PDB file of C-alpha atoms in Angstrom:
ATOM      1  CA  UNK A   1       0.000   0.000   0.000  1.00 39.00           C
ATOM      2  CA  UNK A   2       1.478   3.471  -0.705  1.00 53.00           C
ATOM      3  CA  UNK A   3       1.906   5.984   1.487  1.00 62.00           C
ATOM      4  CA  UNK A   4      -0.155   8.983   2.147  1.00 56.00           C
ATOM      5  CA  UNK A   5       0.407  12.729   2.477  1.00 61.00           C
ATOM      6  CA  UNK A   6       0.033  12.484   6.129  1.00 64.00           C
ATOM      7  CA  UNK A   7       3.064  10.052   5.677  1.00 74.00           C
ATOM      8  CA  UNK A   8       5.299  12.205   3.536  1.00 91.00           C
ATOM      9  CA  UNK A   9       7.665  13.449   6.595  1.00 92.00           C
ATOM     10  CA  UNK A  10       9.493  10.511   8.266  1.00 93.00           C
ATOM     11  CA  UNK A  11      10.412  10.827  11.690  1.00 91.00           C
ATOM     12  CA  UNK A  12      14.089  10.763  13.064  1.00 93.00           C
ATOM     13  CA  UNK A  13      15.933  11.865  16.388  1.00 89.00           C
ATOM     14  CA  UNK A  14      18.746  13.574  15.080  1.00 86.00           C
ATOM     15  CA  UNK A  15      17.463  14.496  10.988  1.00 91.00           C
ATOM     16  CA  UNK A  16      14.415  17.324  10.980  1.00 91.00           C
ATOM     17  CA  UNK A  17      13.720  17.827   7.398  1.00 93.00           C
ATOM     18  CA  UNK A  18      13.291  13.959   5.998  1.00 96.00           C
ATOM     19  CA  UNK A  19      10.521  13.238   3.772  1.00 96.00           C
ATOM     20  CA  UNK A  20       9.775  11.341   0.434  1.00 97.00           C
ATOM     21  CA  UNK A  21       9.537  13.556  -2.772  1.00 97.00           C
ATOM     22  CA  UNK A  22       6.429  10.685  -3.931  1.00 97.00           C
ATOM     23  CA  UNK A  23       2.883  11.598  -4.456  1.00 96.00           C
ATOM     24  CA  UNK A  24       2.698  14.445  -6.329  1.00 96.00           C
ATOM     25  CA  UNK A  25       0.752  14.551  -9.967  1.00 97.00           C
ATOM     26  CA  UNK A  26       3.282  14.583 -13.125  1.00 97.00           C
ATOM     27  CA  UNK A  27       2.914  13.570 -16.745  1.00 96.00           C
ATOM     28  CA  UNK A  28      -0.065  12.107 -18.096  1.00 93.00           C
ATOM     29  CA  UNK A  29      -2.018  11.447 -14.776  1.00 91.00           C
ATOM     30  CA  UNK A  30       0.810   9.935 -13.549  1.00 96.00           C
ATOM     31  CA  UNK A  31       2.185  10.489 -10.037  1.00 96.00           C
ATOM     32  CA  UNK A  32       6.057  10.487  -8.618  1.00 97.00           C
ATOM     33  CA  UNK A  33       6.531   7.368  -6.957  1.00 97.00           C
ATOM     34  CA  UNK A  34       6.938   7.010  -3.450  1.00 96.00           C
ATOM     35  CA  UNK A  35      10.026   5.087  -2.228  1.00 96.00           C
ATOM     36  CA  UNK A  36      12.193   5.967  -4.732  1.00 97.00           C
ATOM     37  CA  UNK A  37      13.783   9.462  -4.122  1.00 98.00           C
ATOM     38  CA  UNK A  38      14.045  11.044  -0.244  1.00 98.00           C
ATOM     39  CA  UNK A  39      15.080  14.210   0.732  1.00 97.00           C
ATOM     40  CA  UNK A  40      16.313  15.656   3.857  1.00 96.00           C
ATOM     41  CA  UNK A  41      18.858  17.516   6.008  1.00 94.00           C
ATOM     42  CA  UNK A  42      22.470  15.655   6.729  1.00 93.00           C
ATOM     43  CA  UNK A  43      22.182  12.391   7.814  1.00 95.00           C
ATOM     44  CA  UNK A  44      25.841  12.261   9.657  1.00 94.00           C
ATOM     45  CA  UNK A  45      24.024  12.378  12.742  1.00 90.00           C
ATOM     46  CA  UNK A  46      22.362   8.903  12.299  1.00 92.00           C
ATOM     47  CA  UNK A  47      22.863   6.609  14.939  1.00 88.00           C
ATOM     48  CA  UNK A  48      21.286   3.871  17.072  1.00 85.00           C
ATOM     49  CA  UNK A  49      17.074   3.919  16.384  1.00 85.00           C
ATOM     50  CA  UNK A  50      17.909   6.366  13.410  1.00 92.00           C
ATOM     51  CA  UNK A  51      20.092   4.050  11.817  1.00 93.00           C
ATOM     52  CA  UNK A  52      17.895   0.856  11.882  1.00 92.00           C
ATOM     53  CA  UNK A  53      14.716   3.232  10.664  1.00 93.00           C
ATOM     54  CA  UNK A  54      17.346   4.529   7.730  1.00 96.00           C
ATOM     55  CA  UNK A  55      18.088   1.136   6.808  1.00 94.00           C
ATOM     56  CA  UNK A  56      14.404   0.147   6.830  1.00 94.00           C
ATOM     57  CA  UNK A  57      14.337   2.286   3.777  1.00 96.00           C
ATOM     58  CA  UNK A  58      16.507   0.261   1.828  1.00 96.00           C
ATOM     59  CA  UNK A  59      18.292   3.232   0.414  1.00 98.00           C
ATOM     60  CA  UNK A  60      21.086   2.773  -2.248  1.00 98.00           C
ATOM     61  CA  UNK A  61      22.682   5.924  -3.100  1.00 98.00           C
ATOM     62  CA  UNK A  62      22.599   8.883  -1.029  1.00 98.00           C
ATOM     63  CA  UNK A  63      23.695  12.046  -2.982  1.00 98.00           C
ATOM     64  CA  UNK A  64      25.385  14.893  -0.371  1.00 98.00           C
ATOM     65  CA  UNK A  65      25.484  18.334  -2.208  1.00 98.00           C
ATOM     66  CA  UNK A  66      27.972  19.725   0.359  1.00 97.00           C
ATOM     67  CA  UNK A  67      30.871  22.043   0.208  1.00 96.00           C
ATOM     68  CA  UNK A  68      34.035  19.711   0.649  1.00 96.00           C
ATOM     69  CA  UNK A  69      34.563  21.867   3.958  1.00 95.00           C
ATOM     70  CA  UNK A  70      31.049  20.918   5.243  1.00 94.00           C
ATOM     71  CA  UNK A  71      31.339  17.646   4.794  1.00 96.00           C
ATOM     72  CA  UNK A  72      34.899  17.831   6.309  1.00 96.00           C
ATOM     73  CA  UNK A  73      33.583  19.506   9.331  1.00 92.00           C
ATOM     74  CA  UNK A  74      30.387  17.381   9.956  1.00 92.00           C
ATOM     75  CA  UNK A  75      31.515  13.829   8.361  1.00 95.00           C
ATOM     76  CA  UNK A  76      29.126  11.831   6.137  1.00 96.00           C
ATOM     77  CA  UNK A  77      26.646   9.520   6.589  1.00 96.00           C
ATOM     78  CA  UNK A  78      27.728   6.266   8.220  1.00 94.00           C
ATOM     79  CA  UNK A  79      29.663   3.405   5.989  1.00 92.00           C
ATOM     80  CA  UNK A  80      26.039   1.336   5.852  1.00 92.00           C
ATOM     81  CA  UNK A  81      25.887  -1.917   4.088  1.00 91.00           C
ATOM     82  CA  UNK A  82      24.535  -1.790   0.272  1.00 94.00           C
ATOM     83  CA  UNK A  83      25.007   2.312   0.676  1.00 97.00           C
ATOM     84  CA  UNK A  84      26.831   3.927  -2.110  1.00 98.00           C
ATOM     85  CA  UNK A  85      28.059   7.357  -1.229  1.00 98.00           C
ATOM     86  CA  UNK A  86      28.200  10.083  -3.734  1.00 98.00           C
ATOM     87  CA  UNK A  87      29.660  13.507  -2.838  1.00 98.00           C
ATOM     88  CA  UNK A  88      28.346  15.600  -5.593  1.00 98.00           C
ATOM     89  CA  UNK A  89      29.154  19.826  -5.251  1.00 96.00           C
ATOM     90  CA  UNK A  90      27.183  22.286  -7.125  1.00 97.00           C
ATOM     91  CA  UNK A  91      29.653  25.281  -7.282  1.00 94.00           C
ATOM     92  CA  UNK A  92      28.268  28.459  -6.044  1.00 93.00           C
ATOM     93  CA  UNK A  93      29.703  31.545  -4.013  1.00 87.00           C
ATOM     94  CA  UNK A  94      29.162  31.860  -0.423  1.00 85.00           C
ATOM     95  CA  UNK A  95      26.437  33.571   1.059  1.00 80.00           C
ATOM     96  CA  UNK A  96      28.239  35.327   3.935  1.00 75.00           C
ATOM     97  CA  UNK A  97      28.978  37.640   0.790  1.00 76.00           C
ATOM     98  CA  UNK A  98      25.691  38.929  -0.159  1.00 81.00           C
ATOM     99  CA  UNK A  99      24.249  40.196   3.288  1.00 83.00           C
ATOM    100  CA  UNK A 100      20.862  39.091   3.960  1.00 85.00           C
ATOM    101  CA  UNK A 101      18.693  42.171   5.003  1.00 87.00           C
ATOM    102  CA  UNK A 102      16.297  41.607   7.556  1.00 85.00           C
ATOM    103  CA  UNK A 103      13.729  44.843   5.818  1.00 86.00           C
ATOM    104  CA  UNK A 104      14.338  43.095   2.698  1.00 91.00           C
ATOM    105  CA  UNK A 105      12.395  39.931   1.009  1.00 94.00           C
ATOM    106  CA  UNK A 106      13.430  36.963   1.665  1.00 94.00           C
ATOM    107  CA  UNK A 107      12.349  35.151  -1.045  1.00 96.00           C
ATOM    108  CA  UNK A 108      13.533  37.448  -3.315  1.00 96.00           C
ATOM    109  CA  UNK A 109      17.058  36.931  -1.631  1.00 94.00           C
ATOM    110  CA  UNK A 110      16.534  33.477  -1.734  1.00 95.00           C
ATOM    111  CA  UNK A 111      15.475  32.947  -5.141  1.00 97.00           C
ATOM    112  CA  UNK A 112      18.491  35.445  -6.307  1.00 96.00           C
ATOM    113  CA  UNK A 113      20.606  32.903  -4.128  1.00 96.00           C
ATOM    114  CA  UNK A 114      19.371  30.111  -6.154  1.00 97.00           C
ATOM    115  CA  UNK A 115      19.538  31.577  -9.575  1.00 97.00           C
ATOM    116  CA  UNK A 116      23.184  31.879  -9.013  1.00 96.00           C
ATOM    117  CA  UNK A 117      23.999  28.395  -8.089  1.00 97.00           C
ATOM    118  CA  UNK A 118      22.250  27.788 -11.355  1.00 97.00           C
ATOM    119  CA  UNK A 119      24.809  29.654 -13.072  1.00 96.00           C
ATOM    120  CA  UNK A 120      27.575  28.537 -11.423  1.00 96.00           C
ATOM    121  CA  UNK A 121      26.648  24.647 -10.648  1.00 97.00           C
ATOM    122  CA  UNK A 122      25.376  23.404 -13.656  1.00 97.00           C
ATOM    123  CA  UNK A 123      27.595  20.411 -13.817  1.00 97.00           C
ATOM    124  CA  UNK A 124      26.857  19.571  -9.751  1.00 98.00           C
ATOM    125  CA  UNK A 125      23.672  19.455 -10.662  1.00 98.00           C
ATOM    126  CA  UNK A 126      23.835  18.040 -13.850  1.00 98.00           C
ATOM    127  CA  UNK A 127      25.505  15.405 -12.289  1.00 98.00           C
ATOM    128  CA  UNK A 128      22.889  15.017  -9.138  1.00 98.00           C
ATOM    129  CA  UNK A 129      20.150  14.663 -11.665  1.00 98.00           C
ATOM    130  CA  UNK A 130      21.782  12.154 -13.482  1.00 98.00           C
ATOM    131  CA  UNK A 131      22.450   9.888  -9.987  1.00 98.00           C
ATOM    132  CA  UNK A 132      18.683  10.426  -9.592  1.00 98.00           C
ATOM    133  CA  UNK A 133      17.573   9.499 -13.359  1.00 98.00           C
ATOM    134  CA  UNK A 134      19.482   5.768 -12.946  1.00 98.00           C
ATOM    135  CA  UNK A 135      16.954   3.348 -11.329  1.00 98.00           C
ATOM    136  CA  UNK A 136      20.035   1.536 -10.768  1.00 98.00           C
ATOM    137  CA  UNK A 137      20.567   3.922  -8.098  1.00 98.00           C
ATOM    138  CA  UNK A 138      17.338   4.172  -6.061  1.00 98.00           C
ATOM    139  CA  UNK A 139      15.970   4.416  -4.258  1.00 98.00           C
ATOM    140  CA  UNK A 140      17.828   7.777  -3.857  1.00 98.00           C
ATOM    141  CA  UNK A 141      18.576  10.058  -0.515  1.00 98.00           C
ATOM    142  CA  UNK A 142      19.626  13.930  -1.967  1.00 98.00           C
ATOM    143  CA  UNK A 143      20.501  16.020   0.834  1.00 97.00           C
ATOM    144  CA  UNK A 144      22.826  18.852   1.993  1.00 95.00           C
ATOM    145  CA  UNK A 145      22.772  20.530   5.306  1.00 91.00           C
ATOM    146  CA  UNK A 146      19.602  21.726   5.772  1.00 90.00           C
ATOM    147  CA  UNK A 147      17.980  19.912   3.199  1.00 93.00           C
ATOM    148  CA  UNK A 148      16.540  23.252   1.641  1.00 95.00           C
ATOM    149  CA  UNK A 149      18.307  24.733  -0.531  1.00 95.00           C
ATOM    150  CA  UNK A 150      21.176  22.596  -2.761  1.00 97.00           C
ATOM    151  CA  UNK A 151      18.369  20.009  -2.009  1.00 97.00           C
ATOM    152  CA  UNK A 152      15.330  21.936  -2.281  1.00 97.00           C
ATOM    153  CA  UNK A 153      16.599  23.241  -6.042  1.00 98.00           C
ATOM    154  CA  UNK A 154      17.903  19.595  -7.444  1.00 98.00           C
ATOM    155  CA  UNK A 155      13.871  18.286  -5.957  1.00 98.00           C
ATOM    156  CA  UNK A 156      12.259  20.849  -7.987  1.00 98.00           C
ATOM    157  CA  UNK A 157      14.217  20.566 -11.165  1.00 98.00           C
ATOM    158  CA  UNK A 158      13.534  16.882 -10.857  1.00 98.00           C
ATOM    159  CA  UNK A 159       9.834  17.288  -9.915  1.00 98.00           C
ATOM    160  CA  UNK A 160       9.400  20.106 -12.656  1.00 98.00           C
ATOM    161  CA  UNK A 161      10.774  17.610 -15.665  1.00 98.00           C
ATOM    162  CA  UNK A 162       8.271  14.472 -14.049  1.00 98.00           C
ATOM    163  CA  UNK A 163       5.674  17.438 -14.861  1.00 98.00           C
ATOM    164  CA  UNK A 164       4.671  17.966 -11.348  1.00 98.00           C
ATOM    165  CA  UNK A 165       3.484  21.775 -11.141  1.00 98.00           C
ATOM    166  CA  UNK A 166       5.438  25.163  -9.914  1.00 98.00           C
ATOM    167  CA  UNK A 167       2.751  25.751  -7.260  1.00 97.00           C
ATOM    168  CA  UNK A 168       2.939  22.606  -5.494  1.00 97.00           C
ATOM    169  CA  UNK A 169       6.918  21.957  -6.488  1.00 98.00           C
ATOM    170  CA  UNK A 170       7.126  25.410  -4.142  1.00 98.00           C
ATOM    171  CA  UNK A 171       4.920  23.871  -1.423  1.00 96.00           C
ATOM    172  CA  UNK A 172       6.482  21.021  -1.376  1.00 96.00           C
ATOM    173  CA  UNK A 173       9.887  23.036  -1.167  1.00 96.00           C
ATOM    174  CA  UNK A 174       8.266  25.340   1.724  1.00 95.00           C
ATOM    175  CA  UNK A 175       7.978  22.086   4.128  1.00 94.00           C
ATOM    176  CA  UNK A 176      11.535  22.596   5.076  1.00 93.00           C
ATOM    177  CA  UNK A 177      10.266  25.812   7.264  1.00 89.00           C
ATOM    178  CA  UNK A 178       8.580  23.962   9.789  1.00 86.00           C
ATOM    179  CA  UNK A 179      11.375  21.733   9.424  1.00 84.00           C
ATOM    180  CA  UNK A 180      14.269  24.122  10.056  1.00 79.00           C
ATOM    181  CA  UNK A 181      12.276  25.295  13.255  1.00 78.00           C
ATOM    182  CA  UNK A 182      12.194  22.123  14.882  1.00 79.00           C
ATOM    183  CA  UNK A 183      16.184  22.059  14.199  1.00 76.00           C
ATOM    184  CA  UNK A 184      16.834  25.837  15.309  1.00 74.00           C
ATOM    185  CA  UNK A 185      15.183  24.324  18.963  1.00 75.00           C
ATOM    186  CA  UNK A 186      17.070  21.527  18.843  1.00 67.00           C
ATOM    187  CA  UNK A 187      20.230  23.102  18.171  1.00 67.00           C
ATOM    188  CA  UNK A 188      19.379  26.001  20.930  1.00 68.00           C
ATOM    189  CA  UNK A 189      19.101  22.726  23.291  1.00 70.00           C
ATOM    190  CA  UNK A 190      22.105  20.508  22.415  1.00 65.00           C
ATOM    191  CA  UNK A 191      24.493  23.200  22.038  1.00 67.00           C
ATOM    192  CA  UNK A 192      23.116  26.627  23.918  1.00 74.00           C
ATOM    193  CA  UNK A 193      26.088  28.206  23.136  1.00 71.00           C
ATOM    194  CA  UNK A 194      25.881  28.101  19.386  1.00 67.00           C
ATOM    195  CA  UNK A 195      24.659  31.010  17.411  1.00 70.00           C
ATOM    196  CA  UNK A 196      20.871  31.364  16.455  1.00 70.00           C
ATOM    197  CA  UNK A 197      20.918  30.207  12.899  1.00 68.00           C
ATOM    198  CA  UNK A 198      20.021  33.212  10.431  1.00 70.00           C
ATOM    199  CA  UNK A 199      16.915  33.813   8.824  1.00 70.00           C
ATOM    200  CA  UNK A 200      18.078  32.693   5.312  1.00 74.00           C
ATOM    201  CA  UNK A 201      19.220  29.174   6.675  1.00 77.00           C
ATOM    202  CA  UNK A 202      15.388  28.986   8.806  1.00 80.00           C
ATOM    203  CA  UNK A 203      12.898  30.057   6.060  1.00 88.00           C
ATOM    204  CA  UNK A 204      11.571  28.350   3.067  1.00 94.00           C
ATOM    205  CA  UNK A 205       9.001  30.658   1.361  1.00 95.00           C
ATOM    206  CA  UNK A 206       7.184  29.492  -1.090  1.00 97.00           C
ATOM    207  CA  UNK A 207       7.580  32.339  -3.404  1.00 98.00           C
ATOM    208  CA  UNK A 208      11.751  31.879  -3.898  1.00 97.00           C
ATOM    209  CA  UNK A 209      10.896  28.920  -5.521  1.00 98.00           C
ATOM    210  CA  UNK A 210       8.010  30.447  -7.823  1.00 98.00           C
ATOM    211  CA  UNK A 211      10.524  32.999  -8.469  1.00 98.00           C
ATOM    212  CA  UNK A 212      13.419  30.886  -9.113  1.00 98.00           C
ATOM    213  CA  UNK A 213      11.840  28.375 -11.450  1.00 98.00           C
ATOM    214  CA  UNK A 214      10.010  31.031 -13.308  1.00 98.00           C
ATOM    215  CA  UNK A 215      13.228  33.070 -13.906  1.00 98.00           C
ATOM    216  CA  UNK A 216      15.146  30.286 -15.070  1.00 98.00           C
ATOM    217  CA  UNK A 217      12.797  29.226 -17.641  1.00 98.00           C
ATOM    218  CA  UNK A 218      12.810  33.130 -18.618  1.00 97.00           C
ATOM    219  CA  UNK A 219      16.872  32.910 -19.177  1.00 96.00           C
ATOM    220  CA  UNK A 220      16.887  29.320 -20.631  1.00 96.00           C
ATOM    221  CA  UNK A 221      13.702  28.394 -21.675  1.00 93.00           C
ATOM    222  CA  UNK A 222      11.743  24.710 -20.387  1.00 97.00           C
ATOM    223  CA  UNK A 223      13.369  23.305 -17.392  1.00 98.00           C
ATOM    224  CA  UNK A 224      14.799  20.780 -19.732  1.00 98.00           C
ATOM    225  CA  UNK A 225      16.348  22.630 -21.915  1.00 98.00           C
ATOM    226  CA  UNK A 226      18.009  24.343 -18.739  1.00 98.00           C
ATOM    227  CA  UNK A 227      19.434  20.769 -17.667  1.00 98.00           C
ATOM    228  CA  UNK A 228      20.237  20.032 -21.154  1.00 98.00           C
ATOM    229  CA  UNK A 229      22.439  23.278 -21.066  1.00 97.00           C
ATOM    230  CA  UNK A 230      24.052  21.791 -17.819  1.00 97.00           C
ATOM    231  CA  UNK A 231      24.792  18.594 -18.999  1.00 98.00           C
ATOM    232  CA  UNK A 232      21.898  15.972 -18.727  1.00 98.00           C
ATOM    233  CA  UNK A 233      20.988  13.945 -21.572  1.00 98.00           C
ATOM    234  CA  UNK A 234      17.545  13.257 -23.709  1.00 98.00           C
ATOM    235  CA  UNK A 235      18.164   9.776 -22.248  1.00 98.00           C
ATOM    236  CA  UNK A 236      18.579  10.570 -18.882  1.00 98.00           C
ATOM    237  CA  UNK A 237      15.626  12.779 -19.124  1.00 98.00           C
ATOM    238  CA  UNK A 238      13.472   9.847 -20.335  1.00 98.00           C
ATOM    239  CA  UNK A 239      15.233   7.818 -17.626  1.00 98.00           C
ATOM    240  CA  UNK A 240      13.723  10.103 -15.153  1.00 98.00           C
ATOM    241  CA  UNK A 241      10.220   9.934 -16.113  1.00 97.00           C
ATOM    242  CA  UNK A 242       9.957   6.060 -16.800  1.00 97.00           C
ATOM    243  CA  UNK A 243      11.335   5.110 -13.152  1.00 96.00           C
ATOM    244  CA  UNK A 244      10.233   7.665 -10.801  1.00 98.00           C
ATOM    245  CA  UNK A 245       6.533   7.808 -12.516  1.00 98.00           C
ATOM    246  CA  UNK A 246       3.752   5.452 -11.821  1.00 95.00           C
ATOM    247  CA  UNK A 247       3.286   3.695 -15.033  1.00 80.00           C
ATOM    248  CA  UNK A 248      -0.208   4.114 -16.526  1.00 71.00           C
ATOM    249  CA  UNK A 249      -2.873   1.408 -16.002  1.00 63.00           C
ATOM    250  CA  UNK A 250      -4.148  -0.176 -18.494  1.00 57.00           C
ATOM    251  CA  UNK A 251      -7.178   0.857 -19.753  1.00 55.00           C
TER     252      UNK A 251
END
């Protein structure tokens, strides 16, 4: 029996932002699978109850979109068996150099943020894309290190090509809010000391990723034809759509 919306989010101790990508209406009345491609925050804090529930998943290939510093300073996930490990880094500038300010919209930052490791990442991504579009792969785990943004931007370019709508790619993508509250308390509890994470890294308004996906079709045309510009193939494209779509029932 599939899963359910009420489902989507899948509880862990020490991951807040974990949830399958399935569900959600694409090409031809078709809908994204579930169980085939997770998303979610970094998983190098998995251990005891977490790491049985991960392993219930049966996950094969987990996809981390972190800088090579991040990943140096928080480790990976843990060595599980059948787990392949792919470090994949979207290049893009860091955002301690374009001030957030607080009178200013944040999903127009946001969405400015993202356009730019558009520019900049194309072969990251193309690359992430192409992990997800081989079945031989899933099911799939993408995640950085709040599971929003390098995360919330490969989702939606996957979602957009399996034909899933803007509006509910961007509510889907605005889940990691409540998500990156429940990690700002449990941050302010395990380690008090620790700076209050800023508002860029907490919010996920809908409207950056309205903007972003709009915009990017404006400078490059169909979503596809953006990825085919990075690097993705016609074949991985069709990849994409006959594995992570429900195929059609028979009439």
């Amino acid at each position: 029996m599939n899963p359910t919306e009420d489902s989507r989010r899948i509880p862990f101790a020490a991951m807040f932002n974990f949830r399958d990508v399935g569900g959600y209406p694409g090409h031809d009345a078709r809908t994204v699978r579930w169980g085939r491609l997770y998303r979610s925050d970094s998983p190098h804090r998995i251990d005891g109850t977490d790491r049985e529930a991960f392993s219930a998943l049966g996950i094969r290939t987990v996809i981390d979109l972190r800088r090579p510093t991040e990943v140096d300073r928080d480790g990976r996930v843990p060595d599980l068996d059948g787990l392949s490990y792919r470090h994949v880094h979207p290049e893009h500038a860091d955002w301690a150099a374009r001030t957030y300010d607080p009178e200013s919209s944040l999903a127009r930052y946001l969405a400015d943020r993202y356009a730019d490791l558009a520019e900049t990442g194309t072969a990251g991504l193309a690359e992430a894309v192409g992990l997800i579009a081989d079945s031989a792969n899933a099911p799939v785990l993408v995640h950085c290190v709040a599971g929003k943004d390098r995360t919330g931007i490969v989702c939606a370019l996957t979602l957009s090509v399996l034909g899933v709508d803007d509006d509910l790619i961007a509510a889907d993508y605005a889940l990691s809010t409540e998500a990156s509250q429940q990690f700002s308390a449990w941050l302010a509890e395990a380690m008090p000391d620790a700076r209050k994470p800023p508002a860029p890294f907490l919010g996920s308004p809908a409207e950056a990723m309205s903007l972003f996906l709009a915009e990017l079709r404006k400078r490059h045309g169909a979503i596809e034809d953006y990825l085919r510009h990075a690097g993705v193939t016609d074949a991985q494209l069709a990849a994409l759509r006959d594995h992570l779509l429900e195929q059609p029932t028979p009439e």
